[in-house]
CSV table of C-alpha atoms and ligand atoms in Angstrom, one decimal:
chain,number,residue,atom,x,y,z
A,298,UNK,CA,19.2,-19.5,-39.5
A,299,UNK,CA,19.9,-18.9,-35.8
A,300,UNK,CA,22.0,-15.7,-35.5
A,301,UNK,CA,22.9,-14.6,-32.0
A,302,UNK,CA,20.6,-11.7,-32.4
A,303,UNK,CA,17.6,-13.9,-32.4
A,304,UNK,CA,18.7,-15.2,-29.1
A,305,UNK,CA,18.4,-11.8,-27.6
A,306,UNK,CA,14.7,-12.4,-27.2
A,307,UNK,CA,15.4,-15.2,-24.9
A,308,UNK,CA,17.1,-13.0,-22.3
A,309,UNK,CA,14.0,-12.8,-20.3
A,310,UNK,CA,13.2,-16.5,-20.4
A,311,UNK,CA,14.2,-18.9,-17.7
A,312,UNK,CA,15.2,-22.5,-18.2
A,313,UNK,CA,12.9,-25.4,-18.5
A,314,UNK,CA,13.3,-28.4,-16.2
A,315,UNK,CA,13.2,-31.8,-17.5
A,316,UNK,CA,11.5,-34.0,-15.0
A,317,UNK,CA,13.9,-36.4,-13.4
A,318,UNK,CA,16.9,-34.9,-15.3
A,319,UNK,CA,20.2,-35.0,-13.5
A,320,UNK,CA,22.3,-31.8,-13.3
A,321,UNK,CA,25.6,-32.0,-15.2
A,322,UNK,CA,28.4,-33.0,-12.9
A,323,UNK,CA,30.8,-30.1,-12.2
A,324,UNK,CA,34.1,-30.3,-13.9
A,325,UNK,CA,35.9,-28.5,-11.0
A,326,UNK,CA,35.6,-31.5,-8.7
A,327,UNK,CA,33.2,-29.6,-6.5
A,328,UNK,CA,30.2,-31.4,-4.9
A,329,UNK,CA,27.6,-32.7,-7.3
A,330,UNK,CA,23.9,-32.9,-6.6
A,331,UNK,CA,22.4,-35.4,-4.3
A,332,UNK,CA,20.5,-37.9,-6.4
A,333,UNK,CA,17.5,-38.1,-4.0
A,334,UNK,CA,17.0,-34.3,-3.8
A,335,UNK,CA,17.5,-34.2,-7.6
A,336,UNK,CA,14.7,-36.7,-8.1
A,337,UNK,CA,12.5,-35.0,-5.6
A,338,UNK,CA,12.9,-31.6,-7.3
A,339,UNK,CA,12.3,-33.2,-10.7
A,340,UNK,CA,8.8,-34.2,-9.8
A,341,UNK,CA,7.5,-30.9,-8.3
A,342,UNK,CA,4.8,-29.3,-10.5
A,343,UNK,CA,6.2,-25.8,-11.0
A,344,UNK,CA,4.7,-22.4,-10.9
A,345,UNK,CA,6.7,-20.2,-13.2
A,346,UNK,CA,6.8,-16.6,-12.1
A,347,UNK,CA,7.9,-15.0,-15.3
A,348,UNK,CA,7.6,-15.8,-19.0
A,349,UNK,CA,6.5,-14.3,-22.4
A,350,UNK,CA,4.7,-17.4,-23.6
A,351,UNK,CA,3.2,-17.1,-27.0
A,352,UNK,CA,-0.5,-17.6,-27.7
A,353,UNK,CA,-1.4,-19.6,-30.8
A,354,UNK,CA,-2.6,-16.5,-32.6
A,355,UNK,CA,-0.8,-16.2,-36.0
A,356,UNK,CA,2.1,-13.6,-35.6
A,357,UNK,CA,1.2,-13.2,-31.9
A,358,UNK,CA,2.2,-9.5,-31.4
A,359,UNK,CA,1.2,-9.1,-27.8
A,360,UNK,CA,3.9,-11.2,-26.2
A,361,UNK,CA,6.0,-8.3,-25.0
A,362,UNK,CA,5.6,-4.5,-24.5
A,363,UNK,CA,9.2,-3.9,-25.4
A,364,UNK,CA,10.3,-6.8,-27.6
A,365,UNK,CA,14.0,-6.9,-27.7
A,366,UNK,CA,14.2,-7.4,-31.4
A,367,UNK,CA,13.6,-3.7,-31.8
A,368,UNK,CA,17.0,-2.9,-30.1
A,369,UNK,CA,18.9,-5.8,-31.8
A,370,UNK,CA,21.5,-6.7,-32.8
A,371,UNK,CA,23.6,-7.1,-29.6
A,372,UNK,CA,25.8,-10.0,-28.5
A,373,UNK,CA,24.3,-12.4,-26.0
A,374,UNK,CA,26.1,-14.4,-23.3
A,375,UNK,CA,27.6,-17.8,-24.2
A,376,UNK,CA,24.8,-19.7,-22.5
A,377,UNK,CA,22.2,-18.3,-25.0
A,378,UNK,CA,24.2,-19.0,-28.2
A,379,UNK,CA,23.2,-21.9,-30.5
A,380,UNK,CA,26.3,-23.9,-29.8
A,381,UNK,CA,25.1,-24.5,-26.2
A,382,UNK,CA,24.1,-28.2,-26.2
A,383,UNK,CA,21.0,-27.3,-24.2
A,384,UNK,CA,19.2,-26.4,-27.4
A,385,UNK,CA,19.8,-29.9,-28.9
A,386,UNK,CA,18.7,-31.5,-25.6
A,387,UNK,CA,15.5,-29.5,-25.7
A,388,UNK,CA,14.8,-30.5,-29.3
A,389,UNK,CA,15.3,-34.1,-28.4
A,390,UNK,CA,13.1,-33.9,-25.3
A,391,UNK,CA,10.3,-31.9,-26.9
A,392,UNK,CA,10.3,-33.1,-30.5
A,393,UNK,CA,12.2,-36.4,-30.4
A,394,UNK,CA,14.9,-34.9,-32.5
A,395,UNK,CA,17.2,-37.8,-33.3
A,396,UNK,CA,20.4,-36.0,-34.4
A,397,UNK,CA,23.5,-34.8,-32.7
A,398,UNK,CA,24.0,-31.9,-35.1
A,399,UNK,CA,22.0,-29.0,-36.4
A,400,UNK,CA,22.7,-29.4,-40.2
A,401,UNK,CA,20.2,-27.6,-42.5
A,402,UNK,CA,18.6,-30.9,-43.6
A,403,UNK,CA,18.1,-32.0,-40.0
A,404,UNK,CA,16.8,-28.6,-38.9
A,405,UNK,CA,14.3,-28.7,-41.6
A,406,UNK,CA,13.1,-32.0,-40.3
A,407,UNK,CA,12.9,-30.5,-36.9
A,408,UNK,CA,10.7,-27.7,-38.2
A,409,UNK,CA,8.4,-30.3,-39.7
A,410,UNK,CA,8.1,-32.0,-36.3
A,411,UNK,CA,7.4,-28.7,-34.6
A,412,UNK,CA,4.8,-27.9,-37.2
A,413,UNK,CA,3.2,-31.3,-36.8
A,414,UNK,CA,2.8,-31.0,-33.1
A,415,UNK,CA,1.6,-27.4,-33.3
A,416,UNK,CA,-1.1,-28.5,-35.8
A,417,UNK,CA,-2.1,-31.6,-33.8
A,418,UNK,CA,-2.4,-29.6,-30.6
A,419,UNK,CA,-4.0,-26.5,-31.9
A,420,UNK,CA,-5.2,-24.3,-29.1
A,421,UNK,CA,-3.9,-26.9,-26.7
A,422,UNK,CA,-0.3,-26.4,-27.7
A,423,UNK,CA,0.7,-24.1,-24.8
A,424,UNK,CA,-0.9,-26.5,-22.3
A,425,UNK,CA,0.9,-29.4,-24.0
A,426,UNK,CA,4.2,-27.5,-23.5
A,427,UNK,CA,3.5,-27.1,-19.7
A,428,UNK,CA,2.8,-30.8,-19.5
A,429,UNK,CA,6.1,-31.6,-21.2
A,430,UNK,CA,8.2,-29.4,-18.9
A,431,UNK,CA,6.5,-30.1,-15.6
A,432,UNK,CA,5.0,-26.7,-15.1
A,433,UNK,CA,1.5,-26.5,-13.6
A,434,UNK,CA,1.0,-22.8,-13.8
A,435,UNK,CA,2.9,-20.3,-16.0
A,436,UNK,CA,2.7,-16.6,-15.5
A,437,UNK,CA,2.7,-14.9,-18.9
A,438,UNK,CA,3.9,-11.3,-19.0
A,439,UNK,CA,2.1,-10.0,-22.0
A,440,UNK,CA,0.3,-6.9,-23.3
A,441,UNK,CA,-2.8,-9.1,-23.5
A,442,UNK,CA,-3.4,-12.8,-23.3
A,443,UNK,CA,-4.6,-14.7,-26.3
A,444,UNK,CA,-5.9,-18.0,-27.7
A,445,UNK,CA,-4.4,-21.0,-25.9
A,446,UNK,CA,-3.4,-19.1,-22.8
A,447,UNK,CA,-6.3,-19.6,-20.5
A,448,UNK,CA,-6.4,-19.9,-16.7
A,449,UNK,CA,-5.9,-21.8,-14.5
A,450,UNK,CA,-2.7,-23.0,-16.2
A,451,UNK,CA,-1.8,-19.6,-17.6
A,452,UNK,CA,-2.0,-16.4,-15.6
A,453,UNK,CA,-1.6,-12.8,-16.9
A,454,UNK,CA,1.0,-10.3,-15.8
A,455,UNK,CA,0.3,-7.0,-17.6
A,456,UNK,CA,2.7,-4.1,-18.5
A,457,UNK,CA,2.2,-0.7,-16.8
A,458,UNK,CA,5.2,1.5,-17.8
A,459,UNK,CA,3.1,3.2,-20.4
A,460,UNK,CA,0.8,4.6,-17.7
A,461,UNK,CA,3.8,6.3,-16.1
A,462,UNK,CA,4.5,8.2,-19.4
A,463,UNK,CA,1.5,10.4,-20.2
A,464,UNK,CA,3.5,13.4,-21.6
A,465,UNK,CA,5.6,13.6,-24.7
A,466,UNK,CA,8.5,11.2,-24.5
A,467,UNK,CA,10.5,12.8,-27.4
A,468,UNK,CA,13.2,14.2,-25.1
A,469,UNK,CA,13.4,11.0,-23.1
A,470,UNK,CA,13.8,8.9,-26.2
A,471,UNK,CA,16.8,11.0,-27.4
A,472,UNK,CA,18.8,9.7,-24.5
A,473,UNK,CA,20.1,6.6,-26.4
A,474,UNK,CA,19.6,4.7,-29.7
A,475,UNK,CA,17.8,2.0,-27.8
A,476,UNK,CA,15.4,4.4,-26.0
A,477,UNK,CA,14.7,6.0,-29.4
A,478,UNK,CA,13.1,2.6,-30.4
A,479,UNK,CA,11.5,1.8,-27.0
A,480,UNK,CA,9.7,5.0,-26.0
A,481,UNK,CA,7.4,5.0,-29.1
A,482,UNK,CA,6.2,1.5,-28.2
A,483,UNK,CA,5.2,2.9,-24.8
A,484,UNK,CA,3.4,5.8,-26.4
A,485,UNK,CA,1.5,3.3,-28.6
A,486,UNK,CA,0.5,1.2,-25.6
A,487,UNK,CA,-0.8,4.1,-23.7
A,488,UNK,CA,-3.0,5.1,-26.7
A,489,UNK,CA,-4.2,1.5,-26.8
A,490,UNK,CA,-5.1,1.6,-23.1
A,491,UNK,CA,-6.9,5.0,-23.6
A,492,UNK,CA,-8.7,3.7,-26.6
A,493,UNK,CA,-9.9,0.6,-24.7
A,494,UNK,CA,-11.4,3.0,-22.2
A,495,UNK,CA,-12.9,5.3,-24.8
A,496,UNK,CA,-10.7,8.2,-23.7
A,497,UNK,CA,-10.0,10.1,-27.0
A,498,UNK,CA,-7.2,12.4,-25.8
A,499,UNK,CA,-4.9,13.2,-22.9
A,500,UNK,CA,-6.9,14.6,-19.9
A,501,UNK,CA,-5.9,18.2,-19.0
A,502,UNK,CA,-5.2,17.5,-15.3
A,503,UNK,CA,-3.3,14.8,-13.4
A,504,UNK,CA,-6.3,14.1,-11.3
A,505,UNK,CA,-8.5,13.5,-14.4
A,506,UNK,CA,-5.7,11.3,-15.9
A,507,UNK,CA,-5.5,9.2,-12.7
A,508,UNK,CA,-9.3,8.8,-12.5
A,509,UNK,CA,-10.1,8.3,-16.2
A,510,UNK,CA,-7.0,6.4,-17.4
A,511,UNK,CA,-4.7,4.9,-14.7
A,512,UNK,CA,-7.2,3.5,-12.2
A,513,UNK,CA,-9.7,2.2,-14.8
A,514,UNK,CA,-6.9,0.5,-16.8
A,515,UNK,CA,-5.7,-1.3,-13.6
A,516,UNK,CA,-9.2,-2.3,-12.7
A,517,UNK,CA,-9.8,-3.6,-16.2
A,518,UNK,CA,-6.6,-5.7,-16.0
A,519,UNK,CA,-7.6,-7.1,-12.6
A,520,UNK,CA,-11.1,-8.0,-14.0
A,521,UNK,CA,-9.4,-9.7,-17.0
A,522,UNK,CA,-7.6,-12.0,-14.6
A,523,UNK,CA,-4.3,-10.2,-14.1
A,524,UNK,CA,-2.3,-11.4,-11.0
A,525,UNK,CA,0.5,-8.8,-11.3
A,526,UNK,CA,1.6,-5.7,-13.2
A,527,UNK,CA,5.1,-5.4,-14.5
A,528,UNK,CA,7.5,-2.4,-14.8
A,529,UNK,CA,10.4,-2.8,-17.3
A,530,UNK,CA,11.3,0.8,-16.4
A,531,UNK,CA,15.0,-0.1,-16.2
A,532,UNK,CA,15.1,-0.1,-20.0
A,533,UNK,CA,13.9,3.5,-19.9
A,534,UNK,CA,15.2,5.2,-16.7
A,535,UNK,CA,16.7,4.5,-13.3
A,536,UNK,CA,14.8,2.6,-10.6
A,537,UNK,CA,15.0,5.4,-8.0
A,538,UNK,CA,11.3,6.3,-7.7
A,539,UNK,CA,11.3,9.1,-5.1
A,540,UNK,CA,8.3,10.2,-3.0
A,541,UNK,CA,7.0,13.2,-4.9
A,542,UNK,CA,4.0,15.2,-3.5
A,543,UNK,CA,0.8,15.1,-5.6
A,544,UNK,CA,0.8,18.9,-5.8
A,545,UNK,CA,4.2,19.0,-7.5
A,546,UNK,CA,3.3,16.1,-9.9
A,547,UNK,CA,0.0,17.9,-10.7
A,548,UNK,CA,1.8,21.1,-11.6
A,549,UNK,CA,4.2,19.3,-13.9
A,550,UNK,CA,1.4,17.5,-15.6
A,551,UNK,CA,-0.7,20.6,-16.1
A,552,UNK,CA,2.3,22.5,-17.5
A,553,UNK,CA,2.8,20.0,-20.4
A,554,UNK,CA,-0.6,18.4,-20.8
A,555,UNK,CA,-1.4,20.7,-23.7
A,556,UNK,CA,2.0,19.9,-25.4
A,557,UNK,CA,5.7,20.7,-25.2
A,558,UNK,CA,8.7,18.7,-24.0
A,559,UNK,CA,9.0,18.3,-20.2
A,560,UNK,CA,12.5,18.7,-18.8
A,561,UNK,CA,14.1,15.5,-17.7
A,562,UNK,CA,13.9,16.5,-14.0
A,563,UNK,CA,10.2,17.4,-14.3
A,564,UNK,CA,9.4,14.2,-16.2
A,565,UNK,CA,11.3,12.1,-13.7
A,566,UNK,CA,9.3,13.6,-10.8
A,567,UNK,CA,6.0,13.0,-12.5
A,568,UNK,CA,7.0,9.4,-13.3
A,569,UNK,CA,8.2,8.8,-9.7
A,570,UNK,CA,4.7,10.0,-8.5
A,571,UNK,CA,2.9,7.8,-11.0
A,572,UNK,CA,5.1,4.7,-10.2
A,573,UNK,CA,4.0,4.9,-6.5
A,574,UNK,CA,0.4,5.7,-7.4
A,575,UNK,CA,0.2,2.6,-9.8
A,576,UNK,CA,2.0,0.4,-7.2
A,577,UNK,CA,-0.5,1.5,-4.5
A,578,UNK,CA,-3.6,1.0,-6.7
A,579,UNK,CA,-2.3,-2.4,-7.8
A,580,UNK,CA,-1.8,-3.4,-4.2
A,581,UNK,CA,-5.3,-2.3,-3.3
A,582,UNK,CA,-6.7,-4.4,-6.2
A,583,UNK,CA,-4.7,-7.4,-5.0
A,584,UNK,CA,-2.2,-7.4,-7.9
A,585,UNK,CA,1.6,-7.8,-7.2
A,586,UNK,CA,4.1,-5.4,-8.8
A,587,UNK,CA,6.9,-7.0,-10.8
A,588,UNK,CA,10.0,-4.9,-11.5
A,589,UNK,CA,12.7,-5.9,-14.1
A,590,UNK,CA,16.1,-5.8,-12.5
A,591,UNK,CA,19.0,-7.2,-14.5
A,592,UNK,CA,22.3,-6.2,-16.2
A,593,UNK,CA,20.7,-6.2,-19.6
A,594,UNK,CA,19.7,-6.2,-22.3
A,595,UNK,CA,20.9,-4.0,-25.1
A,596,UNK,CA,24.0,-2.2,-26.3
A,597,UNK,CA,23.0,1.0,-24.4
A,598,UNK,CA,21.3,-0.5,-21.3
A,599,UNK,CA,22.4,1.1,-18.0
A,600,UNK,CA,23.1,-1.8,-15.6
A,601,UNK,CA,23.8,0.6,-12.7
A,602,UNK,CA,20.3,2.0,-13.0
A,603,UNK,CA,18.7,-1.4,-12.4
A,604,UNK,CA,20.2,-2.0,-9.0
A,605,UNK,CA,17.4,-3.2,-6.7
A,606,UNK,CA,18.7,-1.0,-3.9
A,607,UNK,CA,17.4,2.0,-5.9
A,608,UNK,CA,13.9,0.7,-5.1
A,609,UNK,CA,14.4,0.8,-1.4
A,610,UNK,CA,12.7,4.1,-0.8
A,611,UNK,CA,9.6,2.9,-2.6
A,612,UNK,CA,9.7,-0.4,-0.7
A,613,UNK,CA,9.9,1.5,2.6
A,614,UNK,CA,7.0,3.8,1.7
A,615,UNK,CA,4.4,3.1,4.4
A,616,UNK,CA,1.6,3.7,1.8
A,617,UNK,CA,2.9,0.8,-0.3
A,618,UNK,CA,3.0,-1.9,2.4
A,619,UNK,CA,-0.1,-3.4,1.0
A,620,UNK,CA,1.6,-3.9,-2.3
A,621,UNK,CA,3.7,-7.0,-2.9
A,622,UNK,CA,6.8,-6.3,-5.0
A,623,UNK,CA,8.7,-9.0,-7.0
A,624,UNK,CA,12.3,-8.2,-8.1
A,625,UNK,CA,12.2,-10.0,-11.5
A,626,UNK,CA,15.5,-11.7,-12.6
A,627,UNK,CA,16.8,-11.4,-9.1
A,628,UNK,CA,18.8,-8.3,-9.8
A,629,UNK,CA,21.4,-10.1,-12.0
A,630,UNK,CA,24.8,-8.9,-10.9
A,631,UNK,CA,23.1,-7.3,-8.0
A,632,UNK,CA,21.7,-10.6,-6.7
A,633,UNK,CA,23.0,-9.9,-3.2
A,634,UNK,CA,21.3,-6.5,-3.2
A,635,UNK,CA,18.0,-8.2,-4.2
A,636,UNK,CA,18.5,-10.6,-1.3
A,637,UNK,CA,19.0,-7.6,1.0
A,638,UNK,CA,15.6,-6.2,0.0
A,639,UNK,CA,14.0,-9.4,1.3
A,640,UNK,CA,14.1,-7.9,4.8
A,641,UNK,CA,11.1,-5.8,3.7
A,642,UNK,CA,7.9,-7.6,4.5
A,643,UNK,CA,6.4,-6.9,1.1
A,644,UNK,CA,9.4,-7.8,-1.2
A,645,UNK,CA,10.0,-11.1,-3.1
A,646,UNK,CA,12.3,-12.0,-5.9
A,647,UNK,CA,12.5,-14.5,-8.8
A,648,UNK,CA,15.4,-16.2,-10.5
A,649,UNK,CA,14.0,-15.7,-14.0
A,650,UNK,CA,16.4,-15.3,-16.9
A,651,UNK,CA,19.2,-16.7,-14.7
A,652,UNK,CA,18.5,-20.3,-15.7
A,653,UNK,CA,19.0,-19.3,-19.3
A,654,UNK,CA,22.0,-17.1,-18.9
A,655,UNK,CA,23.9,-18.8,-16.1
A,656,UNK,CA,25.3,-22.3,-15.7
A,657,UNK,CA,23.5,-24.4,-13.1
A,658,UNK,CA,26.6,-24.1,-10.8
A,659,UNK,CA,26.6,-20.3,-11.0
A,660,UNK,CA,22.9,-20.1,-10.4
A,661,UNK,CA,23.3,-22.5,-7.4
A,662,UNK,CA,25.7,-20.0,-5.8
A,663,UNK,CA,23.1,-17.2,-6.2
A,664,UNK,CA,20.3,-19.4,-4.8
A,665,UNK,CA,22.3,-20.6,-1.9
A,666,UNK,CA,22.8,-17.0,-0.7
A,667,UNK,CA,19.1,-16.2,-0.9
A,668,UNK,CA,17.9,-19.6,0.5
A,669,UNK,CA,20.0,-19.3,3.7
A,670,UNK,CA,18.1,-16.0,4.5
A,671,UNK,CA,14.5,-15.9,3.2
A,672,UNK,CA,13.6,-19.1,1.4
A,673,UNK,CA,9.9,-18.2,1.6
A,674,UNK,CA,10.4,-15.3,-0.7
A,675,UNK,CA,12.4,-16.9,-3.5
A,676,UNK,CA,10.4,-17.8,-6.7
A,677,UNK,CA,11.2,-20.0,-9.6
A,678,UNK,CA,10.9,-18.2,-13.0
A,679,UNK,CA,12.0,-18.9,-16.5
A,680,UNK,CA,11.7,-15.8,-18.7
A,681,UNK,CA,10.8,-18.2,-21.5
A,682,UNK,CA,10.3,-16.3,-24.7
A,683,UNK,CA,10.5,-16.8,-28.4
A,684,UNK,CA,13.9,-16.4,-30.0
A,685,UNK,CA,12.8,-17.2,-33.5
A,686,UNK,CA,11.3,-20.1,-35.5
A,687,UNK,CA,13.7,-22.8,-34.2
A,688,UNK,CA,13.8,-21.3,-30.7
A,689,UNK,CA,10.3,-20.9,-29.6
A,690,UNK,CA,9.3,-20.1,-26.0
A,691,UNK,CA,8.7,-23.8,-25.4
A,692,UNK,CA,12.3,-24.6,-26.1
A,693,UNK,CA,13.6,-21.9,-23.8
A,694,UNK,CA,11.1,-23.0,-21.1
A,695,UNK,CA,12.4,-26.5,-21.3
A,696,UNK,CA,16.0,-25.4,-20.9
A,697,UNK,CA,15.3,-23.0,-18.1
A,698,UNK,CA,13.3,-25.6,-16.2
A,699,UNK,CA,16.1,-28.1,-16.5
A,700,UNK,CA,18.8,-25.6,-15.4
A,701,UNK,CA,16.7,-24.1,-12.5
A,702,UNK,CA,16.0,-27.6,-11.1
A,703,UNK,CA,19.6,-28.6,-11.5
A,704,UNK,CA,20.8,-25.4,-9.7
A,705,UNK,CA,18.3,-25.8,-6.9
A,706,UNK,CA,19.4,-29.4,-6.4
A,707,UNK,CA,23.1,-28.3,-6.2
A,708,UNK,CA,22.4,-25.5,-3.7
A,709,UNK,CA,20.2,-27.7,-1.4
A,710,UNK,CA,22.7,-30.7,-1.6
A,711,UNK,CA,25.4,-28.4,-0.4
A,712,UNK,CA,23.2,-27.1,2.4
A,713,UNK,CA,22.4,-30.7,3.4
A,714,UNK,CA,26.0,-31.8,3.4
A,715,UNK,CA,27.0,-28.8,5.5
A,716,UNK,CA,24.4,-29.7,8.0
A,717,UNK,CA,22.6,-26.4,7.5
A,718,UNK,CA,19.3,-28.0,6.7
A,719,UNK,CA,17.8,-31.5,7.2
A,720,UNK,CA,16.8,-33.5,4.1
A,721,UNK,CA,13.2,-32.9,5.0
A,722,UNK,CA,13.7,-29.2,5.2
A,723,UNK,CA,15.6,-29.2,1.9
A,724,UNK,CA,12.6,-30.8,0.3
A,725,UNK,CA,10.3,-28.3,1.9
A,726,UNK,CA,12.4,-25.4,0.6
A,727,UNK,CA,12.5,-27.0,-2.9
A,728,UNK,CA,8.7,-27.2,-3.0
A,729,UNK,CA,8.4,-23.6,-1.8
A,730,UNK,CA,10.7,-22.2,-4.4
A,731,UNK,CA,9.4,-24.2,-7.3
A,732,UNK,CA,5.7,-23.9,-6.4
A,733,UNK,CA,4.1,-22.9,-3.1
A,734,UNK,CA,5.8,-19.5,-2.5
A,735,UNK,CA,4.1,-18.3,-5.8
A,736,UNK,CA,0.8,-20.0,-4.9
A,737,UNK,CA,0.7,-18.1,-1.6
A,738,UNK,CA,1.8,-14.8,-3.2
A,739,UNK,CA,-0.9,-14.9,-5.9
A,740,UNK,CA,-3.5,-16.8,-3.9
A,741,UNK,CA,-3.6,-19.5,-6.5
A,742,UNK,CA,-5.8,-22.4,-5.7
A,743,UNK,CA,-4.1,-25.7,-5.1
A,744,UNK,CA,-4.9,-28.9,-6.9
B,854,ZN,ZN1,10.8,-11.1,-19.2
């Protein structure tokens, strides 16, 4: 069974690149990818900026703070539906699937092959996947890491929205049916963070909350190997985090610390303050800050609230210049706005989710715009995640890798043909996007 709703979970995954795989020719007669640059890109060991890789723990429940299945069902774009031949191609490449259809009998054979490899590989399964798809290092955005996801091949990106929500979220949750499902997950995660620190209940003052919950949680994440913290705030509110004085935030916190429902204006101001506090602390600890910025997902998601331009005032905050921000999913429909933010010295973006949701030619157009401006700040990312038993994170990772490499080849081929870059520079840019930009950003050691 592969209903579209299962595919929802894949929204945040990015495509997997098959080494040496050629991009599909464009049917509109436009230029195709240069075979040399395609081959060059095919052999670059990737650093994947964003995924929700699963551990090998049975029923792995830490793969996402806000798993999209809780707001399902919703229709996903065509590229993510089972009829996209990319799925079959991934089955063939990863599991030697010999059929050209997905009949029940054949799919049950496929499940057998998947099970066999998972059993053979055991804790090594996630590493086996990276070896198949040509990824050297995969950043895993998870509540916690787990068995099979050890550094240096896997690096942790934690979730920090919960730290921004210390007061009752009941009124916030009433804003939409999706938020009704999502806010309780944040409440639960904050309680987990507090329990990890041995803090039994909400501190009475903001200062005490910052000192006994927020900073120690970030320090513990850093100590556990976290390279970045992630906000998926766009599922919960708008990305306009204003500069709110500590005195105002403290007064709001104190008013509701003992209970009661904060007004939405009060709660927004407190969240705005906490976003900047968390971003500053993360920067001081040497962790980047990832921010989800895309048109979805969900039936009640507010795309307009995820515009990366809304982040500009935070990006411009002189107190946050030590913090490196990454616009995750490149802003989606706002991709040019994400590109505009690259003028800031501390802002990067990744293409994650796009290699799963866009065709290579559409993604090539997006990349081309970014690469003609700030190629040193564009990162490959997959958003590989599990869509269900037949659509594990490894299948999504393979597809995203293939499509991302194909798109990058199309974009760079076009730039070579137009005389905008030399072949040598195109190869340099390809290596930066697939690998070295992320290595520099996260200070990852080179092989
Ligand atoms: Zn994601």
